[in-house]
Structure formats: C-alpha cells, structure tokens
mmCIF file of C-alpha atoms in Angstrom:
data_model
loop_
_atom_site.group_PDB
_atom_site.id
_atom_site.type_symbol
_atom_site.label_atom_id
_atom_site.label_comp_id
_atom_site.label_asym_id
_atom_site.label_seq_id
_atom_site.Cartn_x
_atom_site.Cartn_y
_atom_site.Cartn_z
ATOM 1 C CA UNK J 7 -6.317 -23.265 0.105
ATOM 2 C CA UNK J 8 -4.974 -21.850 3.346
ATOM 3 C CA UNK J 9 -2.515 -19.483 1.675
ATOM 4 C CA UNK J 10 -3.645 -15.889 1.183
ATOM 5 C CA UNK J 11 -1.217 -13.773 -0.857
ATOM 6 C CA UNK J 12 -0.428 -10.205 0.174
ATOM 7 C CA UNK J 13 0.275 -7.070 -1.882
ATOM 8 C CA UNK J 14 0.986 -7.897 -5.547
ATOM 9 C CA UNK J 15 1.558 -11.638 -5.081
ATOM 10 C CA UNK J 16 -0.343 -14.427 -6.854
ATOM 11 C CA UNK J 17 -0.432 -18.189 -6.319
ATOM 12 C CA UNK J 18 -0.248 -20.356 -9.453
ATOM 13 C CA UNK J 19 -0.962 -24.089 -9.760
ATOM 14 C CA UNK J 20 1.578 -25.154 -12.413
ATOM 15 C CA UNK J 21 0.559 -27.556 -15.167
ATOM 16 C CA UNK J 22 1.994 -31.010 -14.793
ATOM 17 C CA UNK J 23 3.293 -32.466 -18.016
ATOM 18 C CA UNK J 24 2.728 -36.138 -18.673
ATOM 19 C CA UNK J 25 5.834 -37.734 -20.131
ATOM 20 C CA UNK J 26 5.689 -40.626 -22.554
ATOM 21 C CA UNK J 27 5.938 -44.077 -20.996
ATOM 22 C CA UNK J 28 6.966 -45.578 -24.341
ATOM 23 C CA UNK J 29 9.945 -43.363 -25.110
ATOM 24 C CA UNK J 30 12.171 -42.177 -22.285
ATOM 25 C CA UNK J 31 12.734 -38.451 -22.617
ATOM 26 C CA UNK J 32 14.877 -36.484 -20.206
ATOM 27 C CA UNK J 33 12.739 -33.448 -19.428
ATOM 28 C CA UNK J 34 14.809 -30.540 -18.126
ATOM 29 C CA UNK J 35 12.152 -27.923 -18.832
ATOM 30 C CA UNK J 36 10.898 -25.939 -15.891
ATOM 31 C CA UNK J 37 7.243 -25.095 -15.299
ATOM 32 C CA UNK J 38 6.091 -22.032 -17.187
ATOM 33 C CA UNK J 39 2.290 -22.327 -17.450
ATOM 34 C CA UNK J 40 -0.477 -22.727 -14.925
ATOM 35 C CA UNK J 41 -3.739 -21.523 -13.407
ATOM 36 C CA UNK J 42 -4.006 -18.669 -10.914
ATOM 37 C CA UNK J 43 -5.639 -19.962 -7.716
ATOM 38 C CA UNK J 44 -5.238 -16.923 -5.402
ATOM 39 C CA UNK J 45 -4.579 -13.199 -5.876
ATOM 40 C CA UNK J 46 -3.416 -10.587 -3.392
ATOM 41 C CA UNK J 47 -5.212 -7.239 -2.998
ATOM 42 C CA UNK J 48 -2.497 -5.212 -4.801
ATOM 43 C CA UNK J 49 0.298 -2.910 -3.674
ATOM 44 C CA UNK J 50 -0.326 0.463 -2.073
ATOM 45 C CA UNK J 51 1.459 3.211 -4.002
ATOM 46 C CA UNK J 52 1.131 6.874 -2.981
ATOM 47 C CA UNK J 53 -1.699 5.994 -0.606
ATOM 48 C CA UNK J 54 -3.778 4.196 -3.272
ATOM 49 C CA UNK J 55 -4.111 0.487 -3.832
ATOM 50 C CA UNK J 56 -3.164 -0.582 -7.355
ATOM 51 C CA UNK J 57 -5.659 -2.806 -9.121
ATOM 52 C CA UNK J 58 -4.488 -6.354 -9.828
ATOM 53 C CA UNK J 59 -4.548 -7.181 -13.570
ATOM 54 C CA UNK J 60 -4.719 -10.937 -12.863
ATOM 55 C CA UNK J 61 -7.819 -12.814 -11.693
ATOM 56 C CA UNK J 62 -8.361 -16.191 -10.039
ATOM 57 C CA UNK J 63 -8.919 -18.838 -12.702
ATOM 58 C CA UNK J 64 -6.769 -17.141 -15.357
ATOM 59 C CA UNK J 65 -4.532 -19.464 -17.354
ATOM 60 C CA UNK J 66 -1.112 -17.797 -17.467
ATOM 61 C CA UNK J 67 2.410 -18.202 -18.754
ATOM 62 C CA UNK J 68 5.166 -16.983 -16.487
ATOM 63 C CA UNK J 69 8.925 -16.641 -16.610
ATOM 64 C CA UNK J 70 11.217 -19.434 -15.533
ATOM 65 C CA UNK J 71 14.084 -19.499 -13.096
ATOM 66 C CA UNK J 72 17.509 -19.669 -14.670
ATOM 67 C CA UNK J 73 20.035 -22.297 -13.507
ATOM 68 C CA UNK J 74 22.194 -19.399 -12.348
ATOM 69 C CA UNK J 75 19.744 -17.609 -10.032
ATOM 70 C CA UNK J 76 21.928 -14.528 -9.574
ATOM 71 C CA UNK J 77 21.429 -13.743 -13.291
ATOM 72 C CA UNK J 78 17.667 -14.198 -13.123
ATOM 73 C CA UNK J 79 15.342 -11.331 -12.267
ATOM 74 C CA UNK J 80 12.248 -13.492 -11.747
ATOM 75 C CA UNK J 81 11.866 -14.637 -8.165
ATOM 76 C CA UNK J 82 9.208 -17.070 -7.025
ATOM 77 C CA UNK J 83 9.100 -19.981 -4.662
ATOM 78 C CA UNK J 84 7.340 -23.301 -4.270
ATOM 79 C CA UNK J 85 4.618 -23.906 -1.713
ATOM 80 C CA UNK J 86 3.178 -27.337 -0.893
ATOM 81 C CA UNK J 87 -0.271 -27.920 0.605
ATOM 82 C CA UNK J 88 -1.980 -31.322 0.895
ATOM 83 C CA UNK J 89 0.548 -32.835 -1.520
ATOM 84 C CA UNK J 90 -0.169 -30.225 -4.185
ATOM 85 C CA UNK J 91 2.561 -27.934 -5.527
ATOM 86 C CA UNK J 92 1.971 -24.196 -5.983
ATOM 87 C CA UNK J 93 4.185 -21.290 -7.039
ATOM 88 C CA UNK J 94 4.019 -17.911 -5.296
ATOM 89 C CA UNK J 95 5.147 -14.976 -7.425
ATOM 90 C CA UNK J 96 4.553 -11.324 -8.189
ATOM 91 C CA UNK J 97 1.947 -10.681 -10.874
ATOM 92 C CA UNK J 98 4.750 -8.902 -12.772
ATOM 93 C CA UNK J 99 6.452 -12.281 -13.321
ATOM 94 C CA UNK J 100 3.489 -13.320 -15.501
ATOM 95 C CA UNK J 101 4.228 -12.881 -19.197
ATOM 96 C CA UNK J 102 0.684 -13.228 -20.545
ATOM 97 C CA UNK J 103 -2.805 -14.569 -19.843
ATOM 98 C CA UNK J 104 -4.918 -16.716 -22.134
ATOM 99 C CA UNK J 105 -8.072 -14.880 -23.200
ATOM 100 C CA UNK J 106 -11.356 -16.368 -22.064
ATOM 101 C CA UNK J 107 -13.990 -17.080 -24.734
ATOM 102 C CA UNK J 108 -16.890 -14.677 -24.323
#
C-alpha cells in the first residue's frame, strides 16, 4: 500500500458482503466492519506523541456515515488503490476491536 496515514488516522479495508444470488435483496447497509491495514504514528499533544490503541491487522467495527452528513459526527473517506477500496478515518471512529486468541 502506498498510503501512509499521519497523526491519529488509520486505513481500514472494509469487509465485502456477498449477497444471495437466489433471492434479490436490496442492501442499503453501509460498511461497518473491516481490517486495519495501516496506522499513523499518533497525535502530538503537549509535546508528547500519544500511543495508538489500534494495530495493523486488528479486526474492527466502526461507525457509519448517516444519510444526512451534517448530523453525523463520524468523518471518513474512501481511498482506491489498484482496484481495492479502503476507508481512511481517525482511530476514534472505531467502536471496538475483536480480541485476538492468545
């Protein structure tokens, strides 16, 4: 990936849902889960860099954009590279991470 996030930004590869080919279903759901593929170094606050709580490879659930974007506080945008779709967002837009089996 050529994209390197700055500050508190992360790049997420959203899951693609496979719709049924037998029953036609109108899917109006937006992406809300995916895998973190790049993480910025963290913001600098009071001269110190904050540690990023998200790591590359983490499976995360994030907020979704509302149809009325002026009412929505979550802001992220799409990025396309080599035909693949990615979402760039602040780590604070991530609701939770799936725990890894240890």
